[in-house]
PDB file of C-alpha atoms in Angstrom:
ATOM      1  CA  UNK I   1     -31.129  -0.569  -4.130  1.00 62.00           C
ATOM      2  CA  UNK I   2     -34.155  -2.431  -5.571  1.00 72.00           C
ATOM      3  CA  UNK I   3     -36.223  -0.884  -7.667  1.00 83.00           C
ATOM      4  CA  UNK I   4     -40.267  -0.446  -6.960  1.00 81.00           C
ATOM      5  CA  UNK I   5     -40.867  -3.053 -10.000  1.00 85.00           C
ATOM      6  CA  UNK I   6     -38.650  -5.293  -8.260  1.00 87.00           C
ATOM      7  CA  UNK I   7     -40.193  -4.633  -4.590  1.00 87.00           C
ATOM      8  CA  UNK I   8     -43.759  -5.394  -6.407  1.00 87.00           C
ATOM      9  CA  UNK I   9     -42.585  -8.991  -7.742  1.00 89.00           C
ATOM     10  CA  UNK I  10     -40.577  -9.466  -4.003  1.00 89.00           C
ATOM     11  CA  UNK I  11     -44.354  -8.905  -2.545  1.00 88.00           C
ATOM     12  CA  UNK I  12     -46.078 -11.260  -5.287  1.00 89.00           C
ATOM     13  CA  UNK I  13     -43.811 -13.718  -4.558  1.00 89.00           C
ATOM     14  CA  UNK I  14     -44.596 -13.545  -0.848  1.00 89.00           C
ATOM     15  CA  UNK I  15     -48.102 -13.748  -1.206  1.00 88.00           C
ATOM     16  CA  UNK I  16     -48.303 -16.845  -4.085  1.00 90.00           C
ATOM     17  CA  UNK I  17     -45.813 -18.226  -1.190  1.00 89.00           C
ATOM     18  CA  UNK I  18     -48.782 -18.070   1.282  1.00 88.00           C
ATOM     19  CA  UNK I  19     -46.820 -15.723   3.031  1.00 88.00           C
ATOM     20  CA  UNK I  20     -43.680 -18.058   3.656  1.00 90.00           C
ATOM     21  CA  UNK I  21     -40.585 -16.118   3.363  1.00 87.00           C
ATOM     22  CA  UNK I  22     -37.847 -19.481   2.485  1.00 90.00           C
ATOM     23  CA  UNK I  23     -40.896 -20.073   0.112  1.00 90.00           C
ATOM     24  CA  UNK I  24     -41.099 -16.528  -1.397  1.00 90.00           C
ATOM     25  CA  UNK I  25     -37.437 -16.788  -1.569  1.00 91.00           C
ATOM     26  CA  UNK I  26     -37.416 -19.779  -3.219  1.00 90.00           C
ATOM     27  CA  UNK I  27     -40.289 -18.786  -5.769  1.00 91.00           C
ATOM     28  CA  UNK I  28     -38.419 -15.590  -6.355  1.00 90.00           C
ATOM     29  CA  UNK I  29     -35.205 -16.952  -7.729  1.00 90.00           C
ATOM     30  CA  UNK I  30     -37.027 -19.749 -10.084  1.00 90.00           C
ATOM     31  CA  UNK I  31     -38.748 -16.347 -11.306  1.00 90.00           C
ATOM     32  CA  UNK I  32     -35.698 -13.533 -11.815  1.00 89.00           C
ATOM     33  CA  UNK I  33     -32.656 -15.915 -11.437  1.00 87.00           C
ATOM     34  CA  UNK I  34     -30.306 -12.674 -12.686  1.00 85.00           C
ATOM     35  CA  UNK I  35     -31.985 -10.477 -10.172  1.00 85.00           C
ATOM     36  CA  UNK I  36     -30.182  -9.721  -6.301  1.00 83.00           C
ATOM     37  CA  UNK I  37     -31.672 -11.879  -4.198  1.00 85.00           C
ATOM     38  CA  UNK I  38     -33.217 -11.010  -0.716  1.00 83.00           C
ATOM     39  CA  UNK I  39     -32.856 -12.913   2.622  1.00 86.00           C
ATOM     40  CA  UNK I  40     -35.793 -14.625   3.297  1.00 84.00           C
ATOM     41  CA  UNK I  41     -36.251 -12.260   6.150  1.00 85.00           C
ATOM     42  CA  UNK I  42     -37.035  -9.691   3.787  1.00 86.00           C
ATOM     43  CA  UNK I  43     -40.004 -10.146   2.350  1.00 87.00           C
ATOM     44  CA  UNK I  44     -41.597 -10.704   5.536  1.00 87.00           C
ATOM     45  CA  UNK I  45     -39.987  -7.377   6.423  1.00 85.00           C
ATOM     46  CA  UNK I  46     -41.281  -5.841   3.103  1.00 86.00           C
ATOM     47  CA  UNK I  47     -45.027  -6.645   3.565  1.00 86.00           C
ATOM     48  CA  UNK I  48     -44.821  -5.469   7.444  1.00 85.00           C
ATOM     49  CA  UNK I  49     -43.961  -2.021   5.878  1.00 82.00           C
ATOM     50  CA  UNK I  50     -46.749  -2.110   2.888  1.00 83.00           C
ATOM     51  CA  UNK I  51     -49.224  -2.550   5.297  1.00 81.00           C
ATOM     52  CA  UNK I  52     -48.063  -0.064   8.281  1.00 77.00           C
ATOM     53  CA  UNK I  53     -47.554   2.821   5.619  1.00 78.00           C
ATOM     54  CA  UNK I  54     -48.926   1.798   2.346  1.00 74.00           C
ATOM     55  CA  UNK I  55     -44.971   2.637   0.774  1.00 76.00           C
ATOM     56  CA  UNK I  56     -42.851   0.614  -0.352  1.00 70.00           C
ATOM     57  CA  UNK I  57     -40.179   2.966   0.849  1.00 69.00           C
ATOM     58  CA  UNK I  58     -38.288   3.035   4.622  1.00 61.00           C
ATOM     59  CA  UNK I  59     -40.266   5.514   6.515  1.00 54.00           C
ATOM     60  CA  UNK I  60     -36.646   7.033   7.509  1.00 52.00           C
ATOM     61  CA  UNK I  61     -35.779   7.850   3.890  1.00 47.00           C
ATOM     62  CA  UNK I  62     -38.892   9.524   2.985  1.00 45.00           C
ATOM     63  CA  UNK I  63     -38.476  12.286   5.905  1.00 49.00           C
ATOM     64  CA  UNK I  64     -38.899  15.938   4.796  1.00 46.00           C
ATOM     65  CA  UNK I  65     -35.035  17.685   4.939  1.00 51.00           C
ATOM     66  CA  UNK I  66     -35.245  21.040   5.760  1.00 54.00           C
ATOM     67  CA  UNK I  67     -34.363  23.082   3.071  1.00 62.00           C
ATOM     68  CA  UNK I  68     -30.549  24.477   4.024  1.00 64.00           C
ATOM     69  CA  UNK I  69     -30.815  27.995   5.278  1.00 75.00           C
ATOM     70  CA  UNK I  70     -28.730  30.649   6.723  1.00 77.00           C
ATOM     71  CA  UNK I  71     -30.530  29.695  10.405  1.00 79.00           C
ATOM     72  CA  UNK I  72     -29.669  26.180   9.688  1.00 80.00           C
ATOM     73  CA  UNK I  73     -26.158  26.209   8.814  1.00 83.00           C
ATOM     74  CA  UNK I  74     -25.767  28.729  12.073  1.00 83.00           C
ATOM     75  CA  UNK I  75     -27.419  25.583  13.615  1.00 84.00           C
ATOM     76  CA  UNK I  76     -25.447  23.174  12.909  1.00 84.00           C
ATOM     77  CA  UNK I  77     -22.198  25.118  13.663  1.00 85.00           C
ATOM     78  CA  UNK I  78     -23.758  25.389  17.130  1.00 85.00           C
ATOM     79  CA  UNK I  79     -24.371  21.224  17.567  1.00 83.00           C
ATOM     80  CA  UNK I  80     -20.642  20.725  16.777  1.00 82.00           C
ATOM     81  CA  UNK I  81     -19.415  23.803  18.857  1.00 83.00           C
ATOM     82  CA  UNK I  82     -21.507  21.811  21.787  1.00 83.00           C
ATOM     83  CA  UNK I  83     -20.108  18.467  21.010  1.00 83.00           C
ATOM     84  CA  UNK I  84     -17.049  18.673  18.691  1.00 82.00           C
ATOM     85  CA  UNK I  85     -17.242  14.669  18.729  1.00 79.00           C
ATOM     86  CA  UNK I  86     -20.460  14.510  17.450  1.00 80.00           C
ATOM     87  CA  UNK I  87     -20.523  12.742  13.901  1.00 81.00           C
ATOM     88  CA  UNK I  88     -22.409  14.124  10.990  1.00 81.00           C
ATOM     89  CA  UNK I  89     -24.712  11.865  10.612  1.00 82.00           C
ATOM     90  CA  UNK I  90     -26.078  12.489  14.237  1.00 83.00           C
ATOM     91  CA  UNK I  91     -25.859  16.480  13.485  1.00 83.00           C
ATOM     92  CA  UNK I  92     -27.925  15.605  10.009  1.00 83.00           C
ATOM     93  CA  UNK I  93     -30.382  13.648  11.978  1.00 84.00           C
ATOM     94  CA  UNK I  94     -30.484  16.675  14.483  1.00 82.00           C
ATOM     95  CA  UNK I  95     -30.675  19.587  12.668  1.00 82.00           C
ATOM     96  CA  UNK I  96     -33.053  17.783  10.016  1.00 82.00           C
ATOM     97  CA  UNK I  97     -30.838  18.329   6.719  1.00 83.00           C
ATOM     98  CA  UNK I  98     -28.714  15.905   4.316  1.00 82.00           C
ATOM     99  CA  UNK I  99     -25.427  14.049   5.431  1.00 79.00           C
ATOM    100  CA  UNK I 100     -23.936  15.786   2.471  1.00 83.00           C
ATOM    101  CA  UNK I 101     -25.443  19.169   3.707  1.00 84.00           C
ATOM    102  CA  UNK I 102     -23.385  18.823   7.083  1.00 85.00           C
ATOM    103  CA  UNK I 103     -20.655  17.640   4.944  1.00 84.00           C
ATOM    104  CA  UNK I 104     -20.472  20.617   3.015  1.00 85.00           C
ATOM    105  CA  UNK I 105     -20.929  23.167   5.881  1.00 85.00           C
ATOM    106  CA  UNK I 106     -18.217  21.813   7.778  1.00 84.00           C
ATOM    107  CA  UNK I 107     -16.017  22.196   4.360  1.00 83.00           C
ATOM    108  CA  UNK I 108     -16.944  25.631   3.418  1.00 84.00           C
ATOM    109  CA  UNK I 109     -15.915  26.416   7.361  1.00 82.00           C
ATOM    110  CA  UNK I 110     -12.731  24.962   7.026  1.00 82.00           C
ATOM    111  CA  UNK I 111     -13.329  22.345   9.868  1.00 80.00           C
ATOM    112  CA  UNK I 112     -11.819  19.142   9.281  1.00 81.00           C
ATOM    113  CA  UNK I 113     -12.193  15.331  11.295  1.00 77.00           C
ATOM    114  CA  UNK I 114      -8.899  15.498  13.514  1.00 77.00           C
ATOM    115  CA  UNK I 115      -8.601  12.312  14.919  1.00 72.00           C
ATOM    116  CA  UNK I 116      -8.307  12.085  18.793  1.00 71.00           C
ATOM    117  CA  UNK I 117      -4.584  10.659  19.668  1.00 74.00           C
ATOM    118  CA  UNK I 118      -3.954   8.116  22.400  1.00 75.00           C
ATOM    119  CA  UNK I 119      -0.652   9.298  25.026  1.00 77.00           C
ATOM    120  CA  UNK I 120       0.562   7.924  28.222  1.00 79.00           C
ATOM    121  CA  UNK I 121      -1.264   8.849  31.550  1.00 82.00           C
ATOM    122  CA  UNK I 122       1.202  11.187  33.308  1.00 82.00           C
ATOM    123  CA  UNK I 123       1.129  11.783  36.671  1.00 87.00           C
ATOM    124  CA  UNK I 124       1.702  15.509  38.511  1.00 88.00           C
ATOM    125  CA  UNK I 125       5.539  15.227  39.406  1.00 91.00           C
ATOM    126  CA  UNK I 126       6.039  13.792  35.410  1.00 89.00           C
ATOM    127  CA  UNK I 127       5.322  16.939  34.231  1.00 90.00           C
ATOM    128  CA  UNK I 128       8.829  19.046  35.260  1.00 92.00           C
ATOM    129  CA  UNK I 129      10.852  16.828  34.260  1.00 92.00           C
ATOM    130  CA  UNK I 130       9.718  16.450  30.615  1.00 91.00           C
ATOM    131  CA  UNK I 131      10.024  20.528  30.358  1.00 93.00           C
ATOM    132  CA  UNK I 132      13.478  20.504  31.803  1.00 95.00           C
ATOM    133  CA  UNK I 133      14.170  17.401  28.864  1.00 93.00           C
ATOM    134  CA  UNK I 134      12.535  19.476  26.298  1.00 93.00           C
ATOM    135  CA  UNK I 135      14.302  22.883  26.656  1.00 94.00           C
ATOM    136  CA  UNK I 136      17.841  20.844  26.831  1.00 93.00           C
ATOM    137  CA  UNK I 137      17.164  19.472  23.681  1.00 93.00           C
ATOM    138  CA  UNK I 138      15.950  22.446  22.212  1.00 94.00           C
ATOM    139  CA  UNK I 139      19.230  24.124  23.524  1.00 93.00           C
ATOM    140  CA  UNK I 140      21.556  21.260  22.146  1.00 91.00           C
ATOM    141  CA  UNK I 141      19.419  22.094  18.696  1.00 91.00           C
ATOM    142  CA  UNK I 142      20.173  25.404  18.976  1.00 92.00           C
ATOM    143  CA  UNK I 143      24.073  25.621  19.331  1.00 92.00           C
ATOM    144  CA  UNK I 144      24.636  22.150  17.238  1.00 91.00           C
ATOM    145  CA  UNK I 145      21.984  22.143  14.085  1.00 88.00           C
ATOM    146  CA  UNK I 146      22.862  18.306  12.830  1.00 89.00           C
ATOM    147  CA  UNK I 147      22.270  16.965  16.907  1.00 90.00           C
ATOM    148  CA  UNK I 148      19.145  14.990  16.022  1.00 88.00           C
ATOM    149  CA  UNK I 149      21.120  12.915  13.870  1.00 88.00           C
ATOM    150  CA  UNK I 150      23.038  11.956  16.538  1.00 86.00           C
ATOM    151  CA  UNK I 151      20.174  11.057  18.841  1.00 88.00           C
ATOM    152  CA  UNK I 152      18.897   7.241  18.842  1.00 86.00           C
ATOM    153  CA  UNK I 153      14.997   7.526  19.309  1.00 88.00           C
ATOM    154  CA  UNK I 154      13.804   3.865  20.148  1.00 86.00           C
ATOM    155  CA  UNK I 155      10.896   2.251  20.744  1.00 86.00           C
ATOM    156  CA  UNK I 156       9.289  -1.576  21.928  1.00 82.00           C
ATOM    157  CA  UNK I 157       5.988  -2.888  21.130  1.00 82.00           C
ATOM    158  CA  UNK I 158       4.874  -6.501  22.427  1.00 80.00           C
ATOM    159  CA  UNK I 159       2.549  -8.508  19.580  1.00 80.00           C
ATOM    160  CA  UNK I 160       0.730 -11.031  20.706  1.00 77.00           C
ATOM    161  CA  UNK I 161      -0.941 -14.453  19.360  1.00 73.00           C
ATOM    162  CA  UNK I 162      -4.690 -12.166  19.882  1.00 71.00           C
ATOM    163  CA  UNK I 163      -3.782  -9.545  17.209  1.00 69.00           C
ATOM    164  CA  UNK I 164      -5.795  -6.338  17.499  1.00 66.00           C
ATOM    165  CA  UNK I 165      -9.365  -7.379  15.981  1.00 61.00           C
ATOM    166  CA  UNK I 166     -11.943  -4.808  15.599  1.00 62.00           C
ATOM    167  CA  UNK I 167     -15.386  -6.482  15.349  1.00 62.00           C
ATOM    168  CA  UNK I 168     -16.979  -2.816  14.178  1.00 60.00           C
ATOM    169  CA  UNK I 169     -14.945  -3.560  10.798  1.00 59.00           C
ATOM    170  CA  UNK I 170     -15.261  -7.181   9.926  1.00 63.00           C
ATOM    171  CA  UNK I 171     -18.066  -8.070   8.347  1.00 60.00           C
ATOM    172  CA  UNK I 172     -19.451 -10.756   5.962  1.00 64.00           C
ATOM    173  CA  UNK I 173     -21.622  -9.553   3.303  1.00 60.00           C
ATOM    174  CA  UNK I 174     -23.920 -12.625   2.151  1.00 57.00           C
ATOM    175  CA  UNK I 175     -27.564 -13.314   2.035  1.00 65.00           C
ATOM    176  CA  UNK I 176     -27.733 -15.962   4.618  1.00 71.00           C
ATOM    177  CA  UNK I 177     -25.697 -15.689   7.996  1.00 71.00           C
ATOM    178  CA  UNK I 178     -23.006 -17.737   7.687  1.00 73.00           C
ATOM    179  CA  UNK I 179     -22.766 -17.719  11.818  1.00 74.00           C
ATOM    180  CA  UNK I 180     -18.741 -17.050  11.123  1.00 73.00           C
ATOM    181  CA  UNK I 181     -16.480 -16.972  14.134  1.00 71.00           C
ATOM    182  CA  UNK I 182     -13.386 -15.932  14.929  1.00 69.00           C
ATOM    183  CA  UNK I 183     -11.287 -17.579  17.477  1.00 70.00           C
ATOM    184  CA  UNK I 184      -9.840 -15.762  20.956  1.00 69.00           C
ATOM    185  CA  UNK I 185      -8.335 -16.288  23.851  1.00 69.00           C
ATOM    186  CA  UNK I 186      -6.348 -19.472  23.404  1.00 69.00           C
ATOM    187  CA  UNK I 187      -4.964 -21.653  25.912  1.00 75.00           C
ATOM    188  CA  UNK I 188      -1.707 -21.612  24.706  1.00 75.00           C
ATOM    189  CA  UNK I 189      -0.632 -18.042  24.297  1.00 73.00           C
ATOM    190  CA  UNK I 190       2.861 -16.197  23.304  1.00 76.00           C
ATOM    191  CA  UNK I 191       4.102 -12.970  22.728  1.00 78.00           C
ATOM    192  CA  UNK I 192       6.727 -11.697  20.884  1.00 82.00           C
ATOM    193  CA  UNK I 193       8.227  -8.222  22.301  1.00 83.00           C
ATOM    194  CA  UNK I 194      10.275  -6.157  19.081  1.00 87.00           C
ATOM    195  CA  UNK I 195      12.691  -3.377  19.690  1.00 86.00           C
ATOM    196  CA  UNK I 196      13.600  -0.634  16.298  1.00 89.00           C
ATOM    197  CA  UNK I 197      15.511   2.352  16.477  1.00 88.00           C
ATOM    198  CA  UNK I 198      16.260   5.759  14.101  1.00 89.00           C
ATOM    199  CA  UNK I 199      19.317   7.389  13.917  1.00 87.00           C
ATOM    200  CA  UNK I 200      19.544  10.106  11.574  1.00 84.00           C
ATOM    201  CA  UNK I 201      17.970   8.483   8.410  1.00 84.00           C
ATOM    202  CA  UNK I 202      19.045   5.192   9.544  1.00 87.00           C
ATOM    203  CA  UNK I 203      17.138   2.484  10.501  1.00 87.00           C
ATOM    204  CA  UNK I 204      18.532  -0.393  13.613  1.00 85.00           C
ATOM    205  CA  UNK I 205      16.199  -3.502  14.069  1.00 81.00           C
ATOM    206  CA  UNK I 206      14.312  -4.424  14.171  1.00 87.00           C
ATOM    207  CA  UNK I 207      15.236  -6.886  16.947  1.00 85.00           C
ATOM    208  CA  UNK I 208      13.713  -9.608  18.926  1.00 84.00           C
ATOM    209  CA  UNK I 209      13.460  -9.749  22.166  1.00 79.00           C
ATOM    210  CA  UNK I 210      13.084 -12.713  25.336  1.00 71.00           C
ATOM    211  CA  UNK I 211       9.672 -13.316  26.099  1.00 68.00           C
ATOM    212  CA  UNK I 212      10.742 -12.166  29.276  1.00 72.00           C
ATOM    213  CA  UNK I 213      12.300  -8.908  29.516  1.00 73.00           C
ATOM    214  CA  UNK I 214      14.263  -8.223  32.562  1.00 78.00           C
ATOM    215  CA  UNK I 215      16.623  -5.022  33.107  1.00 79.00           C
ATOM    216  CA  UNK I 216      19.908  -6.810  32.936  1.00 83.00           C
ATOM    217  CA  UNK I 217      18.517  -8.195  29.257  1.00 79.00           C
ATOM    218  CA  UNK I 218      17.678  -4.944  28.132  1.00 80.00           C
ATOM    219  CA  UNK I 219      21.752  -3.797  29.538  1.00 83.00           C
ATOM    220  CA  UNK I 220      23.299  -5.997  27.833  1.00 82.00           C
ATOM    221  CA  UNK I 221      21.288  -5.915  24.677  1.00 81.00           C
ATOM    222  CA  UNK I 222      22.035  -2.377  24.495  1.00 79.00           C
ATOM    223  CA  UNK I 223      26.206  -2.777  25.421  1.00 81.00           C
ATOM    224  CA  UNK I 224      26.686  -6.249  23.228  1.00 80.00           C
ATOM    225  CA  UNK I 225      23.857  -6.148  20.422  1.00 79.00           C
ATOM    226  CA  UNK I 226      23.454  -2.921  19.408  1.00 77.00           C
ATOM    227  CA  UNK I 227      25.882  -1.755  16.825  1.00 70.00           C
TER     228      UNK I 227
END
């Protein structure tokens, strides 16, 4: 974070630049070359907020916190009991205390960030049949302790030539856009679909299979490939 000294020179500059900020940017490297430099954006940006509230400071970061208080705490239990997706920060800008304040009540509650898990849709009739699996396994458990080790759990996954790109993560951190891209959604396209197994402690596959998977490939993969 830049200091006020440093904001002052930033603001200097932009006036000596006639109020130009590629100028001011300009004049501000020829005059503290070791110094972080701003986007030219910025100083415009910086003399906007001078003149609206006479700070050099983000109005946002010089809000009052509310001092943390037994009615406060009990408060911001009561915007997570409401919303139990909520995120901190949005409970901190609620309630009117620190990030770290939420943080910290959360901890000394023992409540932790469980992250919400993606299953299959099931649909009504799925449901008995998944309870009749899961109590004959449990009964095979029961009268033969080492049966799990002689169960093959297997699974397939299909990867394609997209990837899984998240644009919330990427980012480029640089002073002037760099207008970077990422390229999608090719004409020519291909997948790849990859079958792995456990048995016991043992590892089988990976393996890879036709592009196009068909029920008599998956038969005979698993009577002629398999070992």
């Amino acid at each position: 974070m830049d200091t006020n000294a440093e904001l002052a020179d930033m603001h200097l500059a932009y006036g000596a630049a006639n109020c130009s900020g590629p100028a001011a940017q300009r004049l501000y490297v020829e005059r503290y070359p070791m110094r972080r430099i701003p986007s030219h954006n910025f100083f415009a940006r910086l003399h906007q907020r001078l003149a609206e509230t006479g700070s050099f400071e983000r109005s946002d970061m010089v809000r009052v916190r509310t001092a943390r208080t037994p009615a406060v705490e009990q408060n911001v239990l009561q915007h997570v009991e409401r919303n139990p997706r909520t995120s901190t920060r949005s409970v901190a800008n609620s309630v009117g205390v620190s990030h770290c304040s939420v943080w910290r009540i959360f901890r000394e509650q023992d409540m932790h960030p469980f992250h919400v898990q993606r299953v299959q849709t099931q649909q009504p009739e799925d449901y008995a049949p998944r309870v009749a699996f899961a109590e004959w396994y449990l009964g095979k458990c029961a009268t033969n302790p080492l049966f799990p080790d002689e169960v093959l759990f297997s699974d397939e996954a299909s990867f394609t030539r997209e990837g899984i790109f998240n644009t919330h993560n990427d980012h480029i951190w640089v002073v002037e856009n760099p207008h970077a891209i990422r390229r999608r959604a090719a004409q020519i396209r291909f997948s790849v679909n990859v079958w792995a197994g456990i048995m016991g402690d043992h590892l089988i596959g990976p393996y890879l299979f036709p592009c196009r998977l068909t029920g008599l490939n998956y038969l005979l993969f698993l009577q002629q490939v398999l070992p």
